[in-house]
Every structure is written in structure tokens, then in C-alpha cells.
Tab-separated table of C-alpha atoms in Angstrom:
chain	number	residue	atom	x	y	z
A	184	MET	CA	78.192	-127.410	37.226
A	185	THR	CA	75.075	-129.461	36.446
A	186	THR	CA	72.541	-127.969	34.047
A	187	GLN	CA	68.983	-128.082	35.366
A	188	PRO	CA	66.318	-129.279	32.921
A	189	ALA	CA	64.043	-126.662	31.366
A	190	TRP	CA	60.549	-127.675	32.481
A	191	ARG	CA	57.644	-127.012	30.076
A	192	LYS	CA	54.040	-126.860	31.231
A	193	SER	CA	51.515	-128.907	29.267
A	194	SER	CA	49.292	-126.873	26.975
A	195	PHE	CA	46.345	-128.884	28.327
A	196	CYS	CA	46.716	-127.695	31.931
A	197	SER	CA	43.662	-126.500	33.770
A	198	GLU	CA	43.673	-123.557	36.139
A	199	GLY	CA	45.319	-124.147	39.478
A	200	HIS	CA	47.709	-126.995	40.159
A	201	ALA	CA	46.357	-129.699	37.820
A	202	CYS	CA	49.312	-129.553	35.456
A	203	VAL	CA	51.937	-131.842	34.062
A	204	TYR	CA	55.457	-130.606	33.404
A	205	VAL	CA	57.912	-132.225	31.010
A	206	ALA	CA	61.660	-131.739	30.582
A	207	THR	CA	64.335	-133.430	28.541
A	208	ALA	CA	67.300	-134.619	30.559
A	209	PRO	CA	70.819	-135.781	29.792
A	210	GLY	CA	71.111	-139.278	28.377
A	211	ALA	CA	68.050	-139.016	26.085
A	212	LEU	CA	65.591	-139.136	28.973
A	213	VAL	CA	62.291	-137.341	29.370
A	214	LYS	CA	61.219	-136.379	32.884
A	215	VAL	CA	57.574	-135.908	33.830
A	216	ALA	CA	56.433	-134.211	37.034
A	217	ASP	CA	53.218	-132.987	38.587
A	218	ARG	CA	54.827	-129.569	39.075
A	219	ALA	CA	57.888	-127.723	37.801
A	220	ASP	CA	60.066	-129.048	40.606
A	221	PRO	CA	62.463	-131.962	40.057
A	222	ALA	CA	61.904	-133.052	43.673
A	223	HIS	CA	58.376	-134.051	42.632
A	224	LEU	CA	59.464	-136.188	39.683
A	225	VAL	CA	56.935	-138.940	39.004
A	226	LEU	CA	58.331	-140.510	35.839
A	227	ALA	CA	61.524	-140.727	33.814
A	228	THR	CA	61.422	-142.459	30.444
A	229	THR	CA	63.195	-142.542	27.100
A	230	GLN	CA	62.406	-140.028	24.396
A	231	ALA	CA	61.217	-142.864	22.138
A	232	ALA	CA	58.808	-144.203	24.764
A	233	TRP	CA	57.523	-140.688	25.462
A	234	ALA	CA	56.903	-140.119	21.738
A	235	ASP	CA	55.000	-143.425	21.545
A	236	PHE	CA	52.910	-142.402	24.571
A	237	LEU	CA	52.038	-138.999	23.065
A	238	ARG	CA	51.154	-140.589	19.738
A	239	ALA	CA	48.827	-143.066	21.452
A	240	VAL	CA	47.145	-140.321	23.469
A	241	LYS	CA	46.576	-138.232	20.337
A	242	GLU	CA	45.154	-141.225	18.447
A	243	THR	CA	42.710	-142.228	21.188
A	244	GLY	CA	41.775	-138.708	22.262
């Protein structure tokens, strides 16, 4: 049995469908989607790269 990732909605989501969802996945990956549905996956990256991305976003506002 394959465990499905637990998708988390961004705390910066606006009302409606303008949201980003993030889930950790096996193999130290982070998945990013435009909705909480793995069929709509738009990005898969490493946890280290995701942390670098978040740090850069926080620094530049």
C-alpha cells in the first residue's frame, strides 16, 4: 500500500482557488501543486532546494 502525501495549504492563500499546496514525499522530495490533488502536480524538488527557495522569498519579501 502506497502512502499518499499529506498536502498542506499555504498560509498566504487568498480566497477561492489561488492557493499553493505543499507535501513532503518519499525520497526527501517536496511536491508543490496548484491544488490539493497530486494529479495537478506542478513541481517536485528536494527539501534542501525548497528550503533555499523559501528563505529567498522571505528575504526579498
